[in-house]
C-alpha cells in the first residue's frame, strides 16, 4: 500500500510539473486558433471549438502519440469553405466530415497509412503553401473590419475578380471600421515584435494568446474612451450561450443521393491524413524520449475524432504541428496534457462563453495571417528553389494549380508533373553505354541498370539501331535485379539483326525468349 501511495504521489507530482502546465499553455494556443479556423472555414465558431474539444480528448485517448495535439487545422480551411459552397448546406458538409472520418478509420484498419509516402514532398509543400496564400488573402476584409466577408467561394483569384470583389467595394467601404484597422495593425506589430524578442526567451507564453488579450484590451479602451473607434457588435466573436441549442446536426437523408458528399469526404480525408502524418513525423522528431507514433493507430484515432466531430456539428480534425510543438516546448511528457487542454476548452465553452465573445474578429484575422505565413514561408520557398529545377517546378505548378482550381485538382496536377520528371529520369537511367574504337572496329558496351523497365525500351532500341555493321557489342545484365520482358525481347530481336549485319554480339545475364521475328 505504501509503494502504491508513493507511486501515485510521484505520478501526480510529475503531472503537475509537466503535463498540467503544458495543458494550460496549449489551451491558450488552441483557443484563438479554434475560433479563427472555424471563421476562415465559413462555419459557426462553435464548430471549431467542438473540433478542438474532440481533438483534445477523444483523439488523444485513442492515439498512441504522447505529445501530439489534435484540433481544427488551417490547412483545411479552403477545403471546408469550398465544400460548404458546393454542397449548399452546412448540415450536408458535416455529413461529409463524418464520412471522411469513416474513411480514415478504414485506412487505419487496413494499414494503409503509408500511402502518403508516395506523394512527393515538393507537391505537399506546394499544397500547404497554396493553402497559406488563400488563408492570408481571405483575412484582408476582416482586417478592414468588414463583417460580411462572404463574396468568395474557394479560390484566391475570386477575391480579385470583377464578379466578386469590385462589385462589393462600396459594401466593404461602408462596413469597414477605423477601429478594427487600428486594432489589427497594432496587433500585427505586437505579434511580430513578440515573436522576434520575448517568445525566444519566454517560449511558454503563447504569442497568439498575448495578441488576443491585447486586442480585447484595445477594443475595450476604444469602447469606453474613444467612441469613434469602437467596434460594432457584429465585429466580435459570437458564441451562443446555449451551444447545445445552436448545434446543427448532419442531414443523413442526402448521403446516398448527393455524390458531392463522397467527393468532399475523400478530399477531406486525404488532406487531413496528409497533415496528420506529416505533423506526427515532425512531432516524433522533437519528442525528448524519441518515441515513435504508430501511423495506422493514429489514423483510427483521427478518424474517430472526425466522425464524432461531423456528427455533432464540428469541422475536420488533424494532428496540428503548432499545438504539438507548443506542447513539447512546454515540457509535456504524456498525452494527459492534450486531454486536459480539451477539458479546459470544454469548461470555457460551456461555462464562460461570454469571455470568448469579447474577442474581435480582426484579431483572429491577424493570428490566421501568421498561420498562413508559416504555411507559405518565403524561406521554405527559397529552400525548394535551391533544390533545383526538378524540385521547384512541381512545387510552383502545384501552388498555381491549387490557386486557380481546387485542392484535389491542384495536387493531382502537381503529382502528374512530378511523375513526368520521374519518368524522364528513369528513361535516361536504364543503362550506360561506352564506345571505343580499335582500328576500324567499333566496340559498344551496354551495362544495364539494377532495374530496367519498359520505359527504357525505346532508348535501348534506338541505340541498338544506330550500331554499324561489323561492330562488336557487349550487353551485360548480370548486375541487374530486374529486367523487364520488353527489354529482353528487344535484345533477342537485336540478336537476329546482329547476325545479318555481321555484328559480334556478347550477352551476359540476358535470358533467351521467343520473339515474333523468330517465327
Short mmCIF file of C-alpha atoms in Angstrom, two decimals:
data_model
loop_
_atom_site.label_atom_id
_atom_site.label_comp_id
_atom_site.label_asym_id
_atom_site.label_seq_id
_atom_site.Cartn_x
_atom_site.Cartn_y
_atom_site.Cartn_z
CA UNK A 1 0.00 0.00 0.00
CA UNK A 2 2.88 2.34 0.84
CA UNK A 3 4.53 1.61 -2.52
CA UNK A 4 1.27 2.38 -4.32
CA UNK A 5 0.94 5.66 -2.43
CA UNK A 6 4.48 6.67 -3.34
CA UNK A 7 3.89 5.72 -6.96
CA UNK A 8 0.61 7.63 -7.10
CA UNK A 9 2.23 10.64 -5.46
CA UNK A 10 5.16 10.54 -7.90
CA UNK A 11 2.89 10.45 -10.98
CA UNK A 12 0.65 13.17 -9.58
CA UNK A 13 3.60 15.49 -8.93
CA UNK A 14 5.04 14.67 -12.36
CA UNK A 15 1.65 15.54 -13.90
CA UNK A 16 1.52 18.88 -12.07
CA UNK A 17 5.10 19.74 -13.03
CA UNK A 18 4.92 18.79 -16.69
CA UNK A 19 1.57 17.86 -18.26
CA UNK A 20 -0.68 20.19 -16.25
CA UNK A 21 1.47 23.22 -17.07
CA UNK A 22 1.74 22.17 -20.71
CA UNK A 23 -2.05 21.72 -20.97
CA UNK A 24 -2.58 25.34 -19.89
CA UNK A 25 -0.08 26.57 -22.49
CA UNK A 26 -1.65 24.50 -25.29
CA UNK A 27 -5.12 25.68 -24.25
CA UNK A 28 -4.10 29.31 -24.79
CA UNK A 29 -2.58 28.41 -28.17
CA UNK A 30 -5.58 26.35 -29.27
CA UNK A 31 -8.42 28.69 -28.27
CA UNK A 32 -7.76 31.52 -30.77
CA UNK A 33 -6.88 29.01 -33.50
CA UNK A 34 -10.14 27.07 -32.98
CA UNK A 35 -12.08 30.31 -33.32
CA UNK A 36 -10.06 31.66 -36.24
CA UNK A 37 -10.03 28.44 -38.25
CA UNK A 38 -13.80 28.00 -37.91
CA UNK A 39 -14.18 31.60 -39.07
CA UNK A 40 -11.90 31.03 -42.09
CA UNK A 41 -13.75 27.79 -42.90
CA UNK A 42 -17.08 29.58 -43.17
CA UNK A 43 -18.63 27.70 -40.23
CA UNK A 44 -20.03 28.93 -36.89
CA UNK A 45 -17.31 29.50 -34.29
CA UNK A 46 -18.69 26.72 -32.11
CA UNK A 47 -17.76 24.22 -34.87
CA UNK A 48 -14.08 24.97 -34.34
CA UNK A 49 -14.47 24.71 -30.58
CA UNK A 50 -16.20 21.32 -30.89
CA UNK A 51 -13.33 20.10 -33.09
CA UNK A 52 -10.79 21.40 -30.55
CA UNK A 53 -12.52 19.64 -27.66
CA UNK A 54 -12.84 16.32 -29.50
CA UNK A 55 -9.29 16.56 -30.85
CA UNK A 56 -8.00 17.13 -27.34
CA UNK A 57 -10.00 14.46 -25.55
CA UNK A 58 -11.21 11.71 -27.93
CA UNK A 59 -8.27 11.62 -30.37
CA UNK A 60 -5.67 11.83 -27.58
CA UNK A 61 -7.28 8.92 -25.68
CA UNK A 62 -7.29 6.61 -28.74
CA UNK A 63 -3.94 7.75 -30.19
CA UNK A 64 -0.61 6.31 -29.08
CA UNK A 65 1.17 9.62 -29.67
CA UNK A 66 2.49 11.05 -26.41
CA UNK A 67 2.90 14.74 -27.16
CA UNK A 68 0.95 15.50 -30.36
CA UNK A 69 -2.19 17.62 -30.03
CA UNK A 70 -5.10 17.48 -32.46
CA UNK A 71 -7.75 20.01 -33.40
CA UNK A 72 -9.03 22.04 -36.37
CA UNK A 73 -6.27 22.68 -38.92
CA UNK A 74 -5.56 25.76 -41.02
CA UNK A 75 -4.70 23.54 -44.00
CA UNK A 76 -8.35 22.52 -44.36
CA UNK A 77 -9.96 25.97 -44.26
CA UNK A 78 -10.08 26.45 -48.04
CA UNK A 79 -11.45 22.93 -48.50
CA UNK A 80 -14.18 23.47 -45.89
CA UNK A 81 -15.26 26.82 -47.38
CA UNK A 82 -15.33 25.26 -50.85
CA UNK A 83 -17.26 22.19 -49.69
CA UNK A 84 -19.94 24.25 -47.94
CA UNK A 85 -20.44 26.32 -51.08
CA UNK A 86 -20.61 23.25 -53.33
CA UNK A 87 -22.87 21.23 -51.03
CA UNK A 88 -25.16 24.19 -50.39
CA UNK A 89 -25.77 23.37 -46.74
CA UNK A 90 -23.65 23.24 -43.62
CA UNK A 91 -25.56 20.17 -42.40
CA UNK A 92 -24.56 18.28 -45.56
CA UNK A 93 -20.97 19.47 -45.05
CA UNK A 94 -20.96 17.99 -41.53
CA UNK A 95 -22.07 14.69 -43.06
CA UNK A 96 -19.03 14.83 -45.38
CA UNK A 97 -16.79 15.33 -42.33
CA UNK A 98 -18.32 12.27 -40.64
CA UNK A 99 -17.85 10.15 -43.80
CA UNK A 100 -14.24 11.38 -44.05
CA UNK A 101 -13.72 10.08 -40.51
CA UNK A 102 -15.02 6.65 -41.51
CA UNK A 103 -12.63 6.61 -44.50
CA UNK A 104 -9.71 7.43 -42.17
CA UNK A 105 -10.73 4.64 -39.78
CA UNK A 106 -10.78 2.18 -42.70
CA UNK A 107 -7.35 3.39 -43.87
CA UNK A 108 -6.02 2.68 -40.40
CA UNK A 109 -7.74 -0.72 -40.05
CA UNK A 110 -6.39 -1.89 -43.42
CA UNK A 111 -2.94 -0.47 -42.56
CA UNK A 112 -2.81 1.94 -45.49
CA UNK A 113 -1.31 4.86 -43.58
CA UNK A 114 1.86 4.68 -45.65
CA UNK A 115 0.16 5.85 -48.87
CA UNK A 116 1.27 9.41 -48.13
CA UNK A 117 4.88 8.39 -48.74
CA UNK A 118 4.05 8.07 -52.45
CA UNK A 119 3.23 11.77 -52.74
CA UNK A 120 6.37 13.84 -53.48
CA UNK A 121 7.33 16.20 -50.65
CA UNK A 122 7.55 19.14 -53.08
CA UNK A 123 3.90 18.61 -54.03
CA UNK A 124 2.89 18.51 -50.35
CA UNK A 125 4.87 21.71 -49.70
CA UNK A 126 3.20 23.32 -52.73
CA UNK A 127 -0.24 22.32 -51.43
CA UNK A 128 0.46 23.81 -47.99
CA UNK A 129 1.94 26.99 -49.50
CA UNK A 130 -1.16 27.49 -51.66
CA UNK A 131 -3.42 26.97 -48.65
CA UNK A 132 -1.33 29.54 -46.76
CA UNK A 133 -1.73 32.11 -49.55
CA UNK A 134 -5.51 31.53 -49.68
CA UNK A 135 -5.72 31.77 -45.89
CA UNK A 136 -3.87 35.10 -45.82
CA UNK A 137 -5.90 36.57 -48.69
CA UNK A 138 -9.21 35.69 -47.01
CA UNK A 139 -8.31 37.72 -43.92
CA UNK A 140 -7.92 41.05 -45.74
CA UNK A 141 -11.61 42.09 -45.45
CA UNK A 142 -11.63 41.13 -41.75
CA UNK A 143 -8.55 43.28 -41.15
CA UNK A 144 -10.56 46.19 -42.54
CA UNK A 145 -13.42 45.45 -40.16
CA UNK A 146 -15.68 44.02 -42.86
CA UNK A 147 -18.09 41.69 -41.05
CA UNK A 148 -19.76 40.07 -44.07
CA UNK A 149 -16.78 38.51 -45.82
CA UNK A 150 -18.85 36.17 -47.96
CA UNK A 151 -18.07 37.30 -51.51
CA UNK A 152 -15.78 34.43 -52.46
CA UNK A 153 -16.14 30.69 -52.53
CA UNK A 154 -12.76 28.95 -52.56
CA UNK A 155 -10.13 30.22 -54.98
CA UNK A 156 -7.70 33.06 -54.40
CA UNK A 157 -8.50 34.86 -57.64
CA UNK A 158 -12.23 35.02 -56.91
CA UNK A 159 -11.32 37.68 -54.36
CA UNK A 160 -9.91 39.92 -57.05
CA UNK A 161 -12.30 39.12 -59.90
CA UNK A 162 -14.71 41.75 -61.24
CA UNK A 163 -17.64 39.50 -60.39
CA UNK A 164 -16.71 39.31 -56.72
CA UNK A 165 -14.52 41.95 -55.14
CA UNK A 166 -15.08 45.03 -57.27
CA UNK A 167 -18.84 44.54 -57.15
CA UNK A 168 -18.57 44.81 -53.37
CA UNK A 169 -16.06 47.65 -52.99
CA UNK A 170 -18.77 50.06 -51.87
CA UNK A 171 -20.14 47.46 -49.46
CA UNK A 172 -16.67 46.84 -47.99
CA UNK A 173 -16.10 50.59 -47.58
CA UNK A 174 -19.40 51.05 -45.76
CA UNK A 175 -18.77 48.14 -43.41
CA UNK A 176 -15.08 48.89 -42.76
CA UNK A 177 -14.05 50.25 -39.39
CA UNK A 178 -11.16 52.54 -38.41
CA UNK A 179 -11.16 50.87 -35.00
CA UNK A 180 -10.78 47.39 -36.48
CA UNK A 181 -7.96 48.55 -38.77
CA UNK A 182 -6.18 50.18 -35.80
CA UNK A 183 -6.54 47.08 -33.61
CA UNK A 184 -5.41 44.81 -36.46
CA UNK A 185 -2.32 46.90 -37.30
CA UNK A 186 -1.22 47.25 -33.66
CA UNK A 187 -1.88 43.56 -33.00
CA UNK A 188 0.18 42.61 -36.06
CA UNK A 189 3.06 44.81 -34.86
CA UNK A 190 2.85 43.22 -31.40
CA UNK A 191 2.81 39.73 -32.92
CA UNK A 192 5.94 40.36 -34.99
CA UNK A 193 7.81 42.06 -32.13
CA UNK A 194 6.80 39.41 -29.60
CA UNK A 195 7.75 36.55 -31.93
CA UNK A 196 11.19 38.06 -32.57
CA UNK A 197 12.01 39.05 -28.98
CA UNK A 198 10.05 37.84 -25.96
CA UNK A 199 8.92 34.44 -27.31
CA UNK A 200 12.54 33.41 -27.87
CA UNK A 201 13.23 33.90 -24.15
CA UNK A 202 9.78 33.08 -22.74
CA UNK A 203 8.61 30.37 -25.08
CA UNK A 204 5.98 29.09 -22.63
CA UNK A 205 3.89 32.26 -23.16
CA UNK A 206 1.87 31.73 -26.38
CA UNK A 207 2.09 34.63 -28.82
CA UNK A 208 -1.46 34.10 -30.05
CA UNK A 209 -2.84 34.37 -26.50
CA UNK A 210 -0.91 37.60 -25.87
CA UNK A 211 -2.24 39.08 -29.13
CA UNK A 212 -5.84 38.12 -28.26
CA UNK A 213 -5.60 39.71 -24.80
CA UNK A 214 -4.05 42.84 -26.34
CA UNK A 215 -6.86 43.05 -28.92
CA UNK A 216 -9.55 42.64 -26.24
CA UNK A 217 -7.99 45.40 -24.13
CA UNK A 218 -7.72 47.76 -27.11
CA UNK A 219 -11.34 47.18 -28.12
CA UNK A 220 -12.42 47.84 -24.51
CA UNK A 221 -10.40 51.09 -24.40
CA UNK A 222 -11.91 52.25 -27.69
CA UNK A 223 -15.41 51.42 -26.48
CA UNK A 224 -15.02 53.27 -23.17
CA UNK A 225 -12.78 56.20 -24.10
CA UNK A 226 -12.69 56.61 -27.90
CA UNK A 227 -16.23 56.01 -29.23
CA UNK A 228 -15.20 56.96 -32.78
CA UNK A 229 -13.01 53.81 -32.89
CA UNK A 230 -15.39 51.45 -31.06
CA UNK A 231 -16.34 48.23 -32.82
CA UNK A 232 -19.81 47.11 -33.80
CA UNK A 233 -21.36 44.07 -32.16
CA UNK A 234 -21.04 42.09 -35.42
CA UNK A 235 -17.25 42.57 -35.36
CA UNK A 236 -16.87 40.37 -32.27
CA UNK A 237 -16.88 36.59 -31.95
CA UNK A 238 -20.37 35.32 -31.20
CA UNK A 239 -20.52 32.03 -29.31
CA UNK A 240 -24.13 31.28 -28.33
CA UNK A 241 -24.75 30.96 -24.60
CA UNK A 242 -26.74 27.79 -25.29
CA UNK A 243 -24.42 25.92 -27.64
CA UNK A 244 -26.44 22.72 -27.50
CA UNK A 245 -29.45 24.57 -28.87
CA UNK A 246 -27.44 26.07 -31.75
CA UNK A 247 -25.65 22.92 -32.91
CA UNK A 248 -26.65 21.80 -36.41
CA UNK A 249 -26.56 18.05 -36.96
CA UNK A 250 -25.81 16.33 -40.31
CA UNK A 251 -28.51 15.79 -42.90
CA UNK A 252 -28.41 11.99 -43.17
CA UNK A 253 -31.06 11.73 -45.90
CA UNK A 254 -28.72 13.02 -48.61
CA UNK A 255 -25.84 10.57 -48.08
CA UNK A 256 -26.84 8.25 -50.97
CA UNK A 257 -28.37 10.89 -53.24
CA UNK A 258 -25.63 13.52 -53.33
CA UNK A 259 -22.33 12.29 -54.82
CA UNK A 260 -20.62 15.56 -53.85
CA UNK A 261 -20.77 14.38 -50.22
CA UNK A 262 -18.48 11.46 -51.03
CA UNK A 263 -16.20 13.54 -53.24
CA UNK A 264 -15.64 16.10 -50.49
CA UNK A 265 -15.30 13.36 -47.88
CA UNK A 266 -12.46 11.81 -49.89
CA UNK A 267 -10.74 15.21 -50.25
CA UNK A 268 -11.08 15.96 -46.53
CA UNK A 269 -9.83 12.51 -45.53
CA UNK A 270 -6.80 12.65 -47.84
CA UNK A 271 -5.71 16.15 -46.80
CA UNK A 272 -6.45 15.53 -43.11
CA UNK A 273 -4.42 12.31 -43.29
CA UNK A 274 -1.54 14.09 -45.02
CA UNK A 275 -1.49 16.88 -42.43
CA UNK A 276 -1.74 14.39 -39.57
CA UNK A 277 1.05 12.09 -40.73
CA UNK A 278 3.34 14.99 -41.61
CA UNK A 279 2.71 16.56 -38.21
CA UNK A 280 3.21 13.24 -36.40
CA UNK A 281 6.51 12.70 -38.21
CA UNK A 282 7.69 16.18 -37.21
CA UNK A 283 6.48 15.80 -33.60
CA UNK A 284 8.24 12.46 -33.16
CA UNK A 285 11.49 14.22 -34.06
CA UNK A 286 11.09 16.74 -31.21
CA UNK A 287 9.95 14.19 -28.64
CA UNK A 288 12.72 14.22 -25.97
CA UNK A 289 12.18 10.48 -25.41
CA UNK A 290 12.34 9.62 -29.15
CA UNK A 291 9.02 7.77 -29.09
CA UNK A 292 7.53 6.75 -32.45
CA UNK A 293 3.81 7.09 -33.16
CA UNK A 294 2.12 4.16 -34.99
CA UNK A 295 0.69 5.69 -38.17
CA UNK A 296 -2.28 3.36 -38.63
CA UNK A 297 -3.37 3.68 -34.99
CA UNK A 298 -3.17 7.45 -35.41
CA UNK A 299 -5.48 7.29 -38.44
CA UNK A 300 -8.03 5.31 -36.43
CA UNK A 301 -7.83 7.94 -33.67
CA UNK A 302 -8.16 10.85 -36.12
CA UNK A 303 -10.98 9.11 -37.99
CA UNK A 304 -12.89 8.55 -34.75
CA UNK A 305 -12.49 12.23 -33.88
CA UNK A 306 -13.64 13.37 -37.33
CA UNK A 307 -16.63 11.02 -37.30
CA UNK A 308 -17.81 12.38 -33.95
CA UNK A 309 -16.99 15.97 -34.99
CA UNK A 310 -19.12 15.69 -38.12
CA UNK A 311 -21.94 14.03 -36.20
CA UNK A 312 -22.28 16.92 -33.72
CA UNK A 313 -21.50 19.88 -35.99
CA UNK A 314 -17.72 20.22 -35.83
CA UNK A 315 -15.12 20.90 -38.54
CA UNK A 316 -12.36 18.42 -39.56
CA UNK A 317 -9.63 17.48 -37.09
CA UNK A 318 -5.96 16.72 -37.71
CA UNK A 319 -2.81 16.48 -35.65
CA UNK A 320 -1.52 20.07 -35.61
CA UNK A 321 2.17 20.95 -35.52
CA UNK A 322 1.59 24.39 -33.95
CA UNK A 323 -0.21 22.96 -30.89
CA UNK A 324 2.07 19.92 -30.73
CA UNK A 325 5.31 21.91 -30.81
CA UNK A 326 3.92 24.27 -28.13
CA UNK A 327 3.08 21.18 -26.08
CA UNK A 328 6.60 19.81 -26.45
CA UNK A 329 8.22 23.16 -25.64
CA UNK A 330 6.07 23.46 -22.52
CA UNK A 331 7.55 20.20 -21.21
CA UNK A 332 4.71 17.73 -21.81
CA UNK A 333 5.57 14.13 -21.01
CA UNK A 334 2.36 12.25 -21.85
CA UNK A 335 -0.99 12.51 -23.62
CA UNK A 336 -2.55 13.88 -20.41
CA UNK A 337 -1.56 17.41 -21.48
CA UNK A 338 -3.57 17.06 -24.72
CA UNK A 339 -6.54 15.55 -22.88
CA UNK A 340 -6.62 18.29 -20.26
CA UNK A 341 -6.28 21.06 -22.86
CA UNK A 342 -9.50 19.65 -24.35
CA UNK A 343 -11.12 19.67 -20.90
CA UNK A 344 -10.16 23.35 -20.39
CA UNK A 345 -11.73 24.19 -23.79
CA UNK A 346 -14.90 22.33 -22.79
CA UNK A 347 -15.16 24.18 -19.46
CA UNK A 348 -14.62 27.58 -21.09
CA UNK A 349 -17.10 27.00 -23.91
CA UNK A 350 -19.94 25.71 -21.77
CA UNK A 351 -19.43 27.79 -18.64
CA UNK A 352 -17.69 31.02 -19.71
CA UNK A 353 -18.65 31.66 -23.34
CA UNK A 354 -19.18 35.37 -22.57
CA UNK A 355 -15.39 35.74 -22.25
CA UNK A 356 -14.87 34.39 -25.77
CA UNK A 357 -17.39 36.90 -27.12
CA UNK A 358 -15.05 39.76 -26.18
CA UNK A 359 -12.58 38.77 -28.93
CA UNK A 360 -12.68 40.96 -32.10
CA UNK A 361 -12.68 39.13 -35.44
CA UNK A 362 -9.87 41.38 -36.71
CA UNK A 363 -7.55 39.96 -34.02
CA UNK A 364 -8.30 36.41 -35.14
CA UNK A 365 -7.53 37.54 -38.70
CA UNK A 366 -4.07 38.66 -37.55
CA UNK A 367 -3.43 35.24 -35.97
CA UNK A 368 -4.59 33.48 -39.13
CA UNK A 369 -2.30 35.64 -41.26
CA UNK A 370 0.57 34.44 -39.12
CA UNK A 371 -0.61 30.83 -39.56
CA UNK A 372 -0.88 31.30 -43.33
CA UNK A 373 2.58 32.86 -43.42
CA UNK A 374 4.00 29.82 -41.61
CA UNK A 375 2.47 27.58 -44.29
CA UNK A 376 3.94 29.67 -47.13
CA UNK A 377 7.17 31.00 -45.67
CA UNK A 378 9.45 32.69 -48.22
CA UNK A 379 12.35 30.82 -46.59
CA UNK A 380 10.69 27.49 -47.39
CA UNK A 381 10.02 28.58 -50.97
CA UNK A 382 13.67 29.64 -51.36
CA UNK A 383 14.87 26.30 -49.99
CA UNK A 384 12.76 24.42 -52.56
CA UNK A 385 14.11 26.72 -55.30
CA UNK A 386 17.69 25.91 -54.27
CA UNK A 387 17.00 22.19 -54.66
CA UNK A 388 16.90 22.69 -58.42
CA UNK A 389 14.53 22.87 -61.32
CA UNK A 390 13.19 19.33 -60.98
CA UNK A 391 12.02 20.05 -57.40
CA UNK A 392 10.91 23.66 -57.82
CA UNK A 393 8.78 23.28 -60.96
CA UNK A 394 6.40 20.64 -59.47
CA UNK A 395 6.20 22.82 -56.34
CA UNK A 396 5.27 26.04 -58.16
CA UNK A 397 2.91 24.23 -60.55
CA UNK A 398 1.08 22.73 -57.55
CA UNK A 399 0.76 26.19 -55.96
CA UNK A 400 -0.62 27.78 -59.16
CA UNK A 401 -2.93 24.84 -59.91
CA UNK A 402 -4.46 24.91 -56.40
CA UNK A 403 -4.98 28.69 -56.57
CA UNK A 404 -6.67 28.54 -59.99
CA UNK A 405 -8.75 25.37 -59.48
CA UNK A 406 -9.20 23.48 -56.22
CA UNK A 407 -7.01 21.46 -53.92
CA UNK A 408 -7.65 17.97 -55.29
CA UNK A 409 -7.14 19.00 -58.94
CA UNK A 410 -4.10 21.11 -57.99
CA UNK A 411 -2.41 18.27 -56.10
CA UNK A 412 -3.25 15.87 -58.95
CA UNK A 413 -1.58 18.21 -61.45
CA UNK A 414 1.45 18.53 -59.16
CA UNK A 415 1.77 14.74 -58.82
CA UNK A 416 1.40 14.29 -62.59
CA UNK A 417 4.17 16.80 -63.26
CA UNK A 418 6.43 15.20 -60.62
CA UNK A 419 5.73 11.80 -62.22
CA UNK A 420 6.84 13.25 -65.57
CA UNK A 421 10.26 14.03 -64.11
CA UNK A 422 10.49 10.54 -62.60
CA UNK A 423 9.57 9.05 -66.00
CA UNK A 424 12.11 11.28 -67.72
CA UNK A 425 14.95 10.34 -65.36
CA UNK A 426 14.04 6.66 -65.43
CA UNK A 427 14.08 6.83 -69.22
CA UNK A 428 17.66 8.10 -69.12
CA UNK A 429 18.91 5.75 -66.41
CA UNK A 430 18.11 2.30 -67.85
CA UNK A 431 21.64 1.55 -69.00
CA UNK A 432 25.07 3.01 -69.62
CA UNK A 433 26.85 2.88 -72.98
CA UNK A 434 30.59 3.07 -73.55
CA UNK A 435 32.03 3.33 -77.06
CA UNK A 436 35.59 2.78 -78.20
CA UNK A 437 37.41 2.04 -81.44
CA UNK A 438 40.19 -0.49 -82.12
CA UNK A 439 41.48 0.20 -85.61
CA UNK A 440 38.48 0.06 -87.93
CA UNK A 441 36.37 -1.94 -85.48
CA UNK A 442 33.94 -0.16 -83.15
CA UNK A 443 33.14 -1.60 -79.69
CA UNK A 444 29.85 -0.88 -77.88
CA UNK A 445 29.47 -1.90 -74.22
CA UNK A 446 25.98 -1.75 -72.72
CA UNK A 447 25.66 -2.18 -68.95
CA UNK A 448 22.08 -2.50 -67.77
CA UNK A 449 20.97 -0.75 -64.57
CA UNK A 450 19.81 -2.57 -61.43
CA UNK A 451 16.20 -2.18 -62.57
CA UNK A 452 15.37 -1.90 -66.28
CA UNK A 453 11.72 -1.40 -67.24
CA UNK A 454 9.68 -0.95 -70.41
CA UNK A 455 10.25 2.81 -70.02
CA UNK A 456 13.83 2.23 -71.23
CA UNK A 457 12.71 0.18 -74.23
CA UNK A 458 12.67 2.95 -76.84
CA UNK A 459 16.04 4.42 -75.87
CA UNK A 460 17.74 1.00 -75.89
CA UNK A 461 16.14 0.12 -79.23
CA UNK A 462 17.27 3.43 -80.77
CA UNK A 463 20.86 2.92 -79.60
CA UNK A 464 20.98 -0.64 -80.96
CA UNK A 465 19.62 0.52 -84.33
CA UNK A 466 22.50 3.03 -84.64
CA UNK A 467 25.20 0.36 -84.37
CA UNK A 468 27.02 -0.05 -87.75
CA UNK A 469 27.85 -3.34 -89.44
CA UNK A 470 30.93 -5.35 -88.39
CA UNK A 471 30.91 -3.91 -84.84
CA UNK A 472 31.46 -5.71 -81.53
CA UNK A 473 28.66 -5.36 -78.96
CA UNK A 474 28.64 -6.41 -75.29
CA UNK A 475 25.37 -6.30 -73.31
CA UNK A 476 25.85 -7.01 -69.60
CA UNK A 477 22.78 -7.69 -67.43
CA UNK A 478 24.47 -9.76 -64.72
CA UNK A 479 24.21 -6.98 -62.11
CA UNK A 480 20.55 -6.28 -62.79
CA UNK A 481 17.98 -7.29 -60.17
CA UNK A 482 15.04 -6.86 -62.53
CA UNK A 483 14.96 -6.78 -66.35
CA UNK A 484 11.54 -6.20 -67.91
CA UNK A 485 10.36 -8.72 -70.50
CA UNK A 486 10.12 -5.93 -73.10
CA UNK A 487 13.86 -5.23 -72.71
CA UNK A 488 14.76 -8.91 -73.02
CA UNK A 489 12.61 -9.11 -76.16
CA UNK A 490 14.36 -6.08 -77.72
CA UNK A 491 17.78 -7.64 -77.06
CA UNK A 492 16.74 -11.00 -78.50
CA UNK A 493 15.32 -9.32 -81.61
CA UNK A 494 18.63 -7.49 -81.99
CA UNK A 495 20.43 -10.84 -81.82
CA UNK A 496 18.81 -11.80 -85.15
CA UNK A 497 19.62 -8.41 -86.74
CA UNK A 498 23.22 -8.64 -85.47
CA UNK A 499 23.69 -11.89 -87.36
CA UNK A 500 22.59 -10.28 -90.65
CA UNK A 501 24.73 -7.15 -90.02
CA UNK A 502 27.83 -9.23 -89.16
CA UNK A 503 27.88 -7.80 -85.64
CA UNK A 504 29.73 -9.81 -82.99
CA UNK A 505 27.31 -9.90 -80.02
CA UNK A 506 28.18 -10.99 -76.45
CA UNK A 507 25.39 -11.30 -73.88
CA UNK A 508 25.76 -11.71 -70.11
CA UNK A 509 22.81 -12.34 -67.84
CA UNK A 510 20.25 -11.95 -70.64
CA UNK A 511 17.83 -14.90 -70.89
CA UNK A 512 16.51 -16.20 -74.21
CA UNK A 513 12.86 -15.58 -75.09
CA UNK A 514 10.81 -16.29 -78.17
CA UNK A 515 10.25 -13.28 -80.40
CA UNK A 516 7.84 -12.61 -83.22
CA UNK A 517 10.75 -12.17 -85.61
CA UNK A 518 11.97 -15.66 -84.83
CA UNK A 519 8.88 -17.34 -86.33
#
